[in-house]
Amino acid sequence: MKTIEVCLTPELLHQHSIVEKVAVVVDVLRASSTMITAFAHGLERLMPVAYVEGCMALQRLDYLSAGERDGAKVEGFDFGNSPYDVMNGELKGKSLAMTTTNGTLAIEKSKSAKQLLIGAFLNLSALANRVKELDEDTLVLCAGWKGQMNLEDTLFAGALVAQLTNDFKIKGDSALAAQLLYENAQNDLYGVISQTSHAQRLNKLSADEDMRFCLKKDEYNVVPFLESEHLVIQSS
Ligand code: 3SL
């Protein structure tokens, strides 16, 4: 049986080997949720970029741009990091360059994985099915917050582990802890996550609606994956 493990923050990634594994990168609030939403609304490809300057260089190559610093849209970018920014059809068939504080950095750090997938509550079941199909040792990388673990990504990791327990063997206590936390919180995810430090940051940005949206389960059935330098989805 293949294994499922959870890395609670990119700062702990050196304790896991990623090269032979499927990596699932998650930043529930809000980068991975916004990426999934953009693909569900027609985005063709997305170049994740760790730094603002990299995104600006891609703007000059006709990419649309999205991202945040301190949660706010970067000046001069086309979109911020809200799922509501990317669901009005403007991205249909387009290329997007995106940079966020933690999410795109976590992707950058996972590029050596055998396959890199993007996860959030919005695509939970589609993602679980894809992970089962791939049937490889799998590592969930939580983007966390500036090197620290956060509860929302950990809860998502636990939700994914919970969907995979019949098919994968849990490896390590962080995966077990994530699952137990999720099982405890699953009936009131909003109530639990609204207490987190990131929810409080989003509140100051009046982004409570974003948080409610990001906690919806199985809203979309797209699973972005990294192909060369771009995230793409399987064409249907
Ligand atoms: O850190 C990130 O990647 C962002 O998702 C943070 S925020 O929700 O846009 O503030």
mmCIF file of N, CA and C in Angstrom, residues 2-130:
data_model
loop_
_atom_site.group_PDB
_atom_site.id
_atom_site.type_symbol
_atom_site.label_atom_id
_atom_site.label_comp_id
_atom_site.label_asym_id
_atom_site.label_seq_id
_atom_site.Cartn_x
_atom_site.Cartn_y
_atom_site.Cartn_z
ATOM 1 N N LYS A 2 0.535 2.234 -0.823
ATOM 2 C CA LYS A 2 1.290 3.494 -0.866
ATOM 3 C C LYS A 2 0.991 4.322 0.396
ATOM 4 N N THR A 3 1.845 5.313 0.646
ATOM 5 C CA THR A 3 1.710 6.084 1.896
ATOM 6 C C THR A 3 1.207 7.503 1.629
ATOM 7 N N ILE A 4 0.586 8.078 2.659
ATOM 8 C CA ILE A 4 0.202 9.498 2.631
ATOM 9 C C ILE A 4 0.818 10.166 3.859
ATOM 10 N N GLU A 5 1.536 11.257 3.617
ATOM 11 C CA GLU A 5 2.121 11.994 4.748
ATOM 12 C C GLU A 5 1.822 13.481 4.582
ATOM 13 N N VAL A 6 1.995 14.217 5.647
ATOM 14 C CA VAL A 6 1.662 15.646 5.653
ATOM 15 C C VAL A 6 2.871 16.429 6.166
ATOM 16 N N CYS A 7 3.241 17.455 5.411
ATOM 17 C CA CYS A 7 4.293 18.379 5.858
ATOM 18 C C CYS A 7 3.587 19.680 6.238
ATOM 19 N N LEU A 8 3.688 20.066 7.495
ATOM 20 C CA LEU A 8 2.841 21.151 8.017
ATOM 21 C C LEU A 8 3.274 22.544 7.580
ATOM 22 N N THR A 9 4.501 22.688 7.148
ATOM 23 C CA THR A 9 4.988 23.979 6.620
ATOM 24 C C THR A 9 6.197 23.714 5.711
ATOM 25 N N PRO A 10 6.399 24.551 4.706
ATOM 26 C CA PRO A 10 7.558 24.361 3.825
ATOM 27 C C PRO A 10 8.883 24.353 4.584
ATOM 28 N N GLU A 11 8.924 24.974 5.764
ATOM 29 C CA GLU A 11 10.157 24.974 6.567
ATOM 30 C C GLU A 11 10.548 23.571 7.015
ATOM 31 N N LEU A 12 9.591 22.645 7.005
ATOM 32 C CA LEU A 12 9.877 21.268 7.441
ATOM 33 C C LEU A 12 10.059 20.313 6.258
ATOM 34 N N LEU A 13 10.053 20.887 5.058
ATOM 35 C CA LEU A 13 10.097 20.031 3.862
ATOM 36 C C LEU A 13 11.383 19.203 3.788
ATOM 37 N N HIS A 14 12.465 19.736 4.345
ATOM 38 C CA HIS A 14 13.736 19.000 4.306
ATOM 39 C C HIS A 14 13.647 17.674 5.069
ATOM 40 N N GLN A 15 12.617 17.515 5.909
ATOM 41 C CA GLN A 15 12.472 16.259 6.661
ATOM 42 C C GLN A 15 11.747 15.186 5.851
ATOM 43 N N HIS A 16 11.260 15.572 4.673
ATOM 44 C CA HIS A 16 10.533 14.625 3.819
ATOM 45 C C HIS A 16 11.306 14.481 2.512
ATOM 46 N N SER A 17 11.196 13.303 1.890
ATOM 47 C CA SER A 17 11.759 13.224 0.543
ATOM 48 C C SER A 17 10.594 13.369 -0.430
ATOM 49 N N ILE A 18 10.778 14.206 -1.413
ATOM 50 C CA ILE A 18 9.639 14.577 -2.267
ATOM 51 C C ILE A 18 9.802 14.048 -3.697
ATOM 52 N N VAL A 19 11.038 13.753 -4.066
ATOM 53 C CA VAL A 19 11.353 13.493 -5.483
ATOM 54 C C VAL A 19 10.537 12.353 -6.087
ATOM 55 N N GLU A 20 10.336 11.289 -5.326
ATOM 56 C CA GLU A 20 9.621 10.132 -5.867
ATOM 57 C C GLU A 20 8.129 10.182 -5.540
ATOM 58 N N LYS A 21 7.658 11.305 -5.086
ATOM 59 C CA LYS A 21 6.273 11.351 -4.585
ATOM 60 C C LYS A 21 5.377 12.277 -5.399
ATOM 61 N N VAL A 22 4.081 12.043 -5.230
ATOM 62 C CA VAL A 22 3.090 13.025 -5.665
ATOM 63 C C VAL A 22 3.000 14.064 -4.547
ATOM 64 N N ALA A 23 3.152 15.329 -4.894
ATOM 65 C CA ALA A 23 2.998 16.395 -3.893
ATOM 66 C C ALA A 23 1.672 17.099 -4.141
ATOM 67 N N VAL A 24 0.931 17.297 -3.059
ATOM 68 C CA VAL A 24 -0.304 18.095 -3.132
ATOM 69 C C VAL A 24 -0.023 19.386 -2.379
ATOM 70 N N VAL A 25 -0.020 20.514 -3.091
ATOM 71 C CA VAL A 25 0.243 21.791 -2.425
ATOM 72 C C VAL A 25 -1.090 22.456 -2.106
ATOM 73 N N VAL A 26 -1.205 22.912 -0.859
ATOM 74 C CA VAL A 26 -2.464 23.528 -0.415
ATOM 75 C C VAL A 26 -2.209 24.853 0.289
ATOM 76 N N ASP A 27 -2.995 25.839 -0.111
ATOM 77 C CA ASP A 27 -3.047 27.112 0.610
ATOM 78 C C ASP A 27 -4.518 27.540 0.578
ATOM 79 N N VAL A 28 -5.284 26.945 1.494
ATOM 80 C CA VAL A 28 -6.752 27.116 1.478
ATOM 81 C C VAL A 28 -7.135 28.587 1.434
ATOM 82 N N LEU A 29 -6.492 29.407 2.282
ATOM 83 C CA LEU A 29 -6.769 30.852 2.324
ATOM 84 C C LEU A 29 -5.539 31.584 1.806
ATOM 85 N N ARG A 30 -5.492 31.968 0.516
ATOM 86 C CA ARG A 30 -6.509 31.713 -0.454
ATOM 87 C C ARG A 30 -5.926 31.223 -1.784
ATOM 88 N N ALA A 31 -4.588 31.093 -1.837
ATOM 89 C CA ALA A 31 -3.952 30.922 -3.153
ATOM 90 C C ALA A 31 -4.435 29.687 -3.916
ATOM 91 N N SER A 32 -4.436 28.514 -3.241
ATOM 92 C CA SER A 32 -4.818 27.324 -4.029
ATOM 93 C C SER A 32 -6.306 27.355 -4.351
ATOM 94 N N SER A 33 -7.117 27.953 -3.477
ATOM 95 C CA SER A 33 -8.555 28.072 -3.764
ATOM 96 C C SER A 33 -8.776 28.989 -4.970
ATOM 97 N N THR A 34 -8.017 30.076 -5.031
ATOM 98 C CA THR A 34 -8.169 31.011 -6.159
ATOM 99 C C THR A 34 -7.692 30.379 -7.463
ATOM 100 N N MET A 35 -6.610 29.609 -7.403
ATOM 101 C CA MET A 35 -6.124 28.926 -8.621
ATOM 102 C C MET A 35 -7.177 27.955 -9.154
ATOM 103 N N ILE A 36 -7.727 27.158 -8.260
ATOM 104 C CA ILE A 36 -8.734 26.159 -8.670
ATOM 105 C C ILE A 36 -9.952 26.862 -9.275
ATOM 106 N N THR A 37 -10.355 27.961 -8.643
ATOM 107 C CA THR A 37 -11.505 28.724 -9.151
ATOM 108 C C THR A 37 -11.212 29.265 -10.547
ATOM 109 N N ALA A 38 -10.006 29.784 -10.742
ATOM 110 C CA ALA A 38 -9.644 30.339 -12.058
ATOM 111 C C ALA A 38 -9.714 29.246 -13.138
ATOM 112 N N PHE A 39 -9.186 28.062 -12.829
ATOM 113 C CA PHE A 39 -9.246 26.971 -13.822
ATOM 114 C C PHE A 39 -10.690 26.536 -14.074
ATOM 115 N N ALA A 40 -11.482 26.504 -13.013
ATOM 116 C CA ALA A 40 -12.881 26.093 -13.186
ATOM 117 C C ALA A 40 -13.637 27.091 -14.059
ATOM 118 N N HIS A 41 -13.101 28.317 -14.169
ATOM 119 C CA HIS A 41 -13.761 29.346 -14.983
ATOM 120 C C HIS A 41 -12.989 29.623 -16.268
ATOM 121 N N GLY A 42 -12.243 28.622 -16.719
ATOM 122 C CA GLY A 42 -11.720 28.672 -18.090
ATOM 123 C C GLY A 42 -10.267 29.038 -18.266
ATOM 124 N N LEU A 43 -9.540 29.341 -17.181
ATOM 125 C CA LEU A 43 -8.112 29.662 -17.332
ATOM 126 C C LEU A 43 -7.391 28.528 -18.055
ATOM 127 N N GLU A 44 -6.493 28.886 -18.997
ATOM 128 C CA GLU A 44 -5.780 27.832 -19.734
ATOM 129 C C GLU A 44 -4.507 27.378 -19.019
ATOM 130 N N ARG A 45 -3.712 28.322 -18.550
ATOM 131 C CA ARG A 45 -2.479 27.924 -17.866
ATOM 132 C C ARG A 45 -2.059 29.008 -16.887
ATOM 133 N N LEU A 46 -1.348 28.562 -15.858
ATOM 134 C CA LEU A 46 -0.964 29.492 -14.784
ATOM 135 C C LEU A 46 0.496 29.269 -14.437
ATOM 136 N N MET A 47 1.266 30.330 -14.514
ATOM 137 C CA MET A 47 2.675 30.235 -14.109
ATOM 138 C C MET A 47 2.782 30.720 -12.671
ATOM 139 N N PRO A 48 3.052 29.814 -11.707
ATOM 140 C CA PRO A 48 3.229 30.265 -10.328
ATOM 141 C C PRO A 48 4.616 30.883 -10.169
ATOM 142 N N VAL A 49 4.669 32.039 -9.558
ATOM 143 C CA VAL A 49 5.935 32.764 -9.453
ATOM 144 C C VAL A 49 6.134 33.149 -7.987
ATOM 145 N N ALA A 50 7.329 32.944 -7.483
ATOM 146 C CA ALA A 50 7.554 33.218 -6.060
ATOM 147 C C ALA A 50 7.584 34.723 -5.759
ATOM 148 N N TYR A 51 8.091 35.530 -6.695
ATOM 149 C CA TYR A 51 8.314 36.947 -6.376
ATOM 150 C C TYR A 51 7.569 37.883 -7.340
ATOM 151 N N VAL A 52 7.231 39.067 -6.843
ATOM 152 C CA VAL A 52 6.476 40.059 -7.621
ATOM 153 C C VAL A 52 7.210 40.417 -8.919
ATOM 154 N N GLU A 53 8.533 40.569 -8.837
ATOM 155 C CA GLU A 53 9.307 40.979 -10.019
ATOM 156 C C GLU A 53 9.145 39.954 -11.148
ATOM 157 N N GLY A 54 9.111 38.664 -10.778
ATOM 158 C CA GLY A 54 8.958 37.599 -11.789
ATOM 159 C C GLY A 54 7.617 37.728 -12.496
ATOM 160 N N CYS A 55 6.602 38.090 -11.743
ATOM 161 C CA CYS A 55 5.260 38.250 -12.311
ATOM 162 C C CYS A 55 5.241 39.452 -13.260
ATOM 163 N N MET A 56 5.927 40.507 -12.856
ATOM 164 C CA MET A 56 5.959 41.712 -13.706
ATOM 165 C C MET A 56 6.663 41.413 -15.030
ATOM 166 N N ALA A 57 7.714 40.617 -14.975
ATOM 167 C CA ALA A 57 8.422 40.255 -16.210
ATOM 168 C C ALA A 57 7.478 39.491 -17.143
ATOM 169 N N LEU A 58 6.637 38.640 -16.572
ATOM 170 C CA LEU A 58 5.703 37.872 -17.403
ATOM 171 C C LEU A 58 4.575 38.747 -17.954
ATOM 172 N N GLN A 59 4.235 39.826 -17.241
ATOM 173 C CA GLN A 59 3.228 40.772 -17.774
ATOM 174 C C GLN A 59 3.710 41.307 -19.125
ATOM 175 N N ARG A 60 5.019 41.503 -19.223
ATOM 176 C CA ARG A 60 5.567 42.041 -20.483
ATOM 177 C C ARG A 60 5.502 40.998 -21.596
ATOM 178 N N LEU A 61 5.277 39.731 -21.230
ATOM 179 C CA LEU A 61 5.150 38.663 -22.243
ATOM 180 C C LEU A 61 3.680 38.294 -22.456
ATOM 181 N N ASP A 62 2.809 39.242 -22.127
ATOM 182 C CA ASP A 62 1.362 39.071 -22.392
ATOM 183 C C ASP A 62 0.620 38.148 -21.438
ATOM 184 N N TYR A 63 1.219 37.856 -20.305
ATOM 185 C CA TYR A 63 0.467 37.138 -19.278
ATOM 186 C C TYR A 63 -0.396 38.143 -18.520
ATOM 187 N N LEU A 64 -1.606 37.732 -18.155
ATOM 188 C CA LEU A 64 -2.336 38.497 -17.152
ATOM 189 C C LEU A 64 -1.662 38.217 -15.804
ATOM 190 N N SER A 65 -1.910 39.085 -14.837
ATOM 191 C CA SER A 65 -1.188 38.933 -13.565
ATOM 192 C C SER A 65 -2.166 38.908 -12.390
ATOM 193 N N ALA A 66 -1.827 38.107 -11.393
ATOM 194 C CA ALA A 66 -2.654 38.044 -10.180
ATOM 195 C C ALA A 66 -1.748 37.853 -8.979
ATOM 196 N N GLY A 67 -2.223 38.317 -7.822
ATOM 197 C CA GLY A 67 -1.457 38.032 -6.621
ATOM 198 C C GLY A 67 -1.637 39.093 -5.561
ATOM 199 N N GLU A 68 -0.993 38.810 -4.426
ATOM 200 C CA GLU A 68 -1.115 39.723 -3.288
ATOM 201 C C GLU A 68 0.200 39.860 -2.553
ATOM 202 N N ARG A 69 0.298 40.938 -1.829
ATOM 203 C CA ARG A 69 1.276 41.071 -0.752
ATOM 204 C C ARG A 69 0.515 41.704 0.405
ATOM 205 N N ASP A 70 0.717 41.151 1.599
ATOM 206 C CA ASP A 70 -0.080 41.530 2.774
ATOM 207 C C ASP A 70 -1.566 41.384 2.475
ATOM 208 N N GLY A 71 -1.919 40.437 1.626
ATOM 209 C CA GLY A 71 -3.322 40.151 1.313
ATOM 210 C C GLY A 71 -3.931 41.054 0.270
ATOM 211 N N ALA A 72 -3.292 42.191 -0.018
ATOM 212 C CA ALA A 72 -3.882 43.160 -0.953
ATOM 213 C C ALA A 72 -3.323 42.946 -2.360
ATOM 214 N N LYS A 73 -4.158 43.240 -3.348
ATOM 215 C CA LYS A 73 -3.735 43.140 -4.745
ATOM 216 C C LYS A 73 -2.463 43.950 -4.966
ATOM 217 N N VAL A 74 -1.520 43.390 -5.716
ATOM 218 C CA VAL A 74 -0.271 44.116 -5.998
ATOM 219 C C VAL A 74 -0.595 45.225 -7.010
ATOM 220 N N GLU A 75 -0.057 46.404 -6.749
ATOM 221 C CA GLU A 75 -0.328 47.540 -7.639
ATOM 222 C C GLU A 75 0.114 47.204 -9.064
ATOM 223 N N GLY A 76 -0.756 47.459 -10.015
ATOM 224 C CA GLY A 76 -0.410 47.200 -11.418
ATOM 225 C C GLY A 76 -0.815 45.816 -11.901
ATOM 226 N N PHE A 77 -1.256 44.950 -10.985
ATOM 227 C CA PHE A 77 -1.694 43.605 -11.387
ATOM 228 C C PHE A 77 -3.160 43.656 -11.840
ATOM 229 N N ASP A 78 -3.541 42.657 -12.637
ATOM 230 C CA ASP A 78 -4.922 42.611 -13.132
ATOM 231 C C ASP A 78 -5.896 42.102 -12.075
ATOM 232 N N PHE A 79 -5.443 41.170 -11.246
ATOM 233 C CA PHE A 79 -6.328 40.545 -10.258
ATOM 234 C C PHE A 79 -5.598 40.437 -8.925
ATOM 235 N N GLY A 80 -6.380 40.378 -7.849
ATOM 236 C CA GLY A 80 -5.804 40.107 -6.541
ATOM 237 C C GLY A 80 -5.758 38.601 -6.301
ATOM 238 N N ASN A 81 -5.908 38.205 -5.046
ATOM 239 C CA ASN A 81 -5.855 36.779 -4.701
ATOM 240 C C ASN A 81 -7.197 36.334 -4.120
ATOM 241 N N SER A 82 -8.276 36.871 -4.672
ATOM 242 C CA SER A 82 -9.607 36.460 -4.211
ATOM 243 C C SER A 82 -10.234 35.552 -5.261
ATOM 244 N N PRO A 83 -10.867 34.458 -4.833
ATOM 245 C CA PRO A 83 -11.556 33.627 -5.843
ATOM 246 C C PRO A 83 -12.603 34.423 -6.611
ATOM 247 N N TYR A 84 -13.178 35.435 -5.962
ATOM 248 C CA TYR A 84 -14.196 36.248 -6.658
ATOM 249 C C TYR A 84 -13.586 37.091 -7.792
ATOM 250 N N ASP A 85 -12.272 37.333 -7.740
ATOM 251 C CA ASP A 85 -11.615 38.102 -8.813
ATOM 252 C C ASP A 85 -11.535 37.308 -10.112
ATOM 253 N N VAL A 86 -11.588 35.978 -10.015
ATOM 254 C CA VAL A 86 -11.221 35.152 -11.181
ATOM 255 C C VAL A 86 -12.375 34.289 -11.680
ATOM 256 N N MET A 87 -13.595 34.651 -11.316
ATOM 257 C CA MET A 87 -14.724 33.788 -11.707
ATOM 258 C C MET A 87 -15.689 34.468 -12.686
ATOM 259 N N ASN A 88 -15.249 35.572 -13.284
ATOM 260 C CA ASN A 88 -16.205 36.265 -14.173
ATOM 261 C C ASN A 88 -15.939 36.029 -15.656
ATOM 262 N N GLY A 89 -15.099 35.018 -15.964
ATOM 263 C CA GLY A 89 -14.885 34.659 -17.369
ATOM 264 C C GLY A 89 -13.752 35.418 -18.047
ATOM 265 N N GLU A 90 -13.181 36.424 -17.377
ATOM 266 C CA GLU A 90 -12.112 37.217 -18.007
ATOM 267 C C GLU A 90 -10.849 36.401 -18.300
ATOM 268 N N LEU A 91 -10.721 35.266 -17.616
ATOM 269 C CA LEU A 91 -9.489 34.475 -17.778
ATOM 270 C C LEU A 91 -9.657 33.325 -18.769
ATOM 271 N N LYS A 92 -10.809 33.233 -19.361
ATOM 272 C CA LYS A 92 -11.085 32.106 -20.279
ATOM 273 C C LYS A 92 -10.041 32.055 -21.405
ATOM 274 N N GLY A 93 -9.347 30.923 -21.493
ATOM 275 C CA GLY A 93 -8.372 30.727 -22.564
ATOM 276 C C GLY A 93 -7.092 31.531 -22.397
ATOM 277 N N LYS A 94 -6.889 32.132 -21.227
ATOM 278 C CA LYS A 94 -5.738 33.028 -21.035
ATOM 279 C C LYS A 94 -4.615 32.362 -20.237
ATOM 280 N N SER A 95 -3.464 33.039 -20.258
ATOM 281 C CA SER A 95 -2.316 32.650 -19.430
ATOM 282 C C SER A 95 -2.218 33.646 -18.279
ATOM 283 N N LEU A 96 -1.985 33.121 -17.090
ATOM 284 C CA LEU A 96 -1.930 33.966 -15.898
ATOM 285 C C LEU A 96 -0.619 33.726 -15.160
ATOM 286 N N ALA A 97 0.029 34.799 -14.761
ATOM 287 C CA ALA A 97 1.188 34.693 -13.853
ATOM 288 C C ALA A 97 0.694 35.102 -12.476
ATOM 289 N N MET A 98 1.068 34.315 -11.457
ATOM 290 C CA MET A 98 0.505 34.580 -10.123
ATOM 291 C C MET A 98 1.584 34.474 -9.050
ATOM 292 N N THR A 99 1.558 35.422 -8.132
ATOM 293 C CA THR A 99 2.489 35.361 -6.997
ATOM 294 C C THR A 99 1.748 35.678 -5.708
ATOM 295 N N THR A 100 1.965 34.849 -4.681
ATOM 296 C CA THR A 100 1.343 35.092 -3.377
ATOM 297 C C THR A 100 2.404 34.866 -2.301
ATOM 298 N N THR A 101 2.091 35.292 -1.097
ATOM 299 C CA THR A 101 3.111 35.268 -0.036
ATOM 300 C C THR A 101 3.586 33.840 0.263
ATOM 301 N N ASN A 102 2.659 32.937 0.436
ATOM 302 C CA ASN A 102 3.033 31.574 0.853
ATOM 303 C C ASN A 102 2.727 30.505 -0.197
ATOM 304 N N GLY A 103 1.600 30.665 -0.896
ATOM 305 C CA GLY A 103 1.142 29.599 -1.798
ATOM 306 C C GLY A 103 2.083 29.335 -2.952
ATOM 307 N N THR A 104 2.443 30.401 -3.673
ATOM 308 C CA THR A 104 3.295 30.150 -4.846
ATOM 309 C C THR A 104 4.726 29.780 -4.409
ATOM 310 N N LEU A 105 5.106 30.231 -3.219
ATOM 311 C CA LEU A 105 6.420 29.840 -2.687
ATOM 312 C C LEU A 105 6.447 28.336 -2.385
ATOM 313 N N ALA A 106 5.348 27.833 -1.824
ATOM 314 C CA ALA A 106 5.261 26.389 -1.529
ATOM 315 C C ALA A 106 5.325 25.580 -2.827
ATOM 316 N N ILE A 107 4.698 26.096 -3.879
ATOM 317 C CA ILE A 107 4.765 25.395 -5.175
ATOM 318 C C ILE A 107 6.210 25.374 -5.660
ATOM 319 N N GLU A 108 6.854 26.528 -5.579
ATOM 320 C CA GLU A 108 8.262 26.628 -6.008
ATOM 321 C C GLU A 108 9.112 25.562 -5.304
ATOM 322 N N LYS A 109 8.854 25.373 -4.025
ATOM 323 C CA LYS A 109 9.676 24.442 -3.243
ATOM 324 C C LYS A 109 9.344 22.977 -3.523
ATOM 325 N N SER A 110 8.249 22.731 -4.227
ATOM 326 C CA SER A 110 7.815 21.334 -4.459
ATOM 327 C C SER A 110 8.023 20.883 -5.889
ATOM 328 N N LYS A 111 8.710 21.697 -6.665
ATOM 329 C CA LYS A 111 8.795 21.411 -8.099
ATOM 330 C C LYS A 111 9.536 20.126 -8.433
ATOM 331 N N SER A 112 10.311 19.598 -7.475
ATOM 332 C CA SER A 112 11.036 18.359 -7.777
ATOM 333 C C SER A 112 10.166 17.116 -7.581
ATOM 334 N N ALA A 113 8.933 17.294 -7.174
ATOM 335 C CA ALA A 113 8.044 16.128 -6.982
ATOM 336 C C ALA A 113 7.808 15.418 -8.311
ATOM 337 N N LYS A 114 7.470 14.130 -8.211
ATOM 338 C CA LYS A 114 7.186 13.337 -9.418
ATOM 339 C C LYS A 114 5.988 13.947 -10.143
ATOM 340 N N GLN A 115 5.012 14.371 -9.369
ATOM 341 C CA GLN A 115 3.829 15.050 -9.920
ATOM 342 C C GLN A 115 3.371 16.046 -8.853
ATOM 343 N N LEU A 116 3.013 17.244 -9.288
ATOM 344 C CA LEU A 116 2.576 18.272 -8.323
ATOM 345 C C LEU A 116 1.121 18.626 -8.610
ATOM 346 N N LEU A 117 0.276 18.481 -7.617
ATOM 347 C CA LEU A 117 -1.155 18.767 -7.755
ATOM 348 C C LEU A 117 -1.525 19.908 -6.821
ATOM 349 N N ILE A 118 -2.601 20.619 -7.168
ATOM 350 C CA ILE A 118 -3.072 21.736 -6.339
ATOM 351 C C ILE A 118 -4.395 21.343 -5.686
ATOM 352 N N GLY A 119 -4.456 21.544 -4.351
ATOM 353 C CA GLY A 119 -5.650 21.126 -3.619
ATOM 354 C C GLY A 119 -6.237 22.224 -2.756
ATOM 355 N N ALA A 120 -7.522 22.096 -2.503
ATOM 356 C CA ALA A 120 -8.253 22.973 -1.568
ATOM 357 C C ALA A 120 -9.593 22.291 -1.310
ATOM 358 N N PHE A 121 -10.338 22.798 -0.350
ATOM 359 C CA PHE A 121 -11.656 22.194 -0.107
ATOM 360 C C PHE A 121 -12.507 22.228 -1.375
ATOM 361 N N LEU A 122 -12.302 23.256 -2.194
ATOM 362 C CA LEU A 122 -13.125 23.421 -3.397
ATOM 363 C C LEU A 122 -13.021 22.232 -4.347
ATOM 364 N N ASN A 123 -11.903 21.518 -4.343
ATOM 365 C CA ASN A 123 -11.767 20.359 -5.257
ATOM 366 C C ASN A 123 -11.437 19.063 -4.500
ATOM 367 N N LEU A 124 -11.829 18.993 -3.239
ATOM 368 C CA LEU A 124 -11.398 17.889 -2.362
ATOM 369 C C LEU A 124 -11.635 16.490 -2.959
ATOM 370 N N SER A 125 -12.849 16.190 -3.372
ATOM 371 C CA SER A 125 -13.123 14.814 -3.828
ATOM 372 C C SER A 125 -12.461 14.523 -5.169
ATOM 373 N N ALA A 126 -12.458 15.518 -6.071
ATOM 374 C CA ALA A 126 -11.788 15.311 -7.373
ATOM 375 C C ALA A 126 -10.301 15.054 -7.137
ATOM 376 N N LEU A 127 -9.728 15.788 -6.208
ATOM 377 C CA LEU A 127 -8.313 15.606 -5.881
ATOM 378 C C LEU A 127 -8.077 14.215 -5.286
ATOM 379 N N ALA A 128 -8.917 13.823 -4.342
ATOM 380 C CA ALA A 128 -8.748 12.494 -3.712
ATOM 381 C C ALA A 128 -8.821 11.401 -4.784
ATOM 382 N N ASN A 129 -9.738 11.546 -5.721
ATOM 383 C CA ASN A 129 -9.843 10.546 -6.794
ATOM 384 C C ASN A 129 -8.595 10.521 -7.654
ATOM 385 N N ARG A 130 -8.058 11.707 -7.937
ATOM 386 C CA ARG A 130 -6.842 11.788 -8.761
ATOM 387 C C ARG A 130 -5.659 11.134 -8.027
#
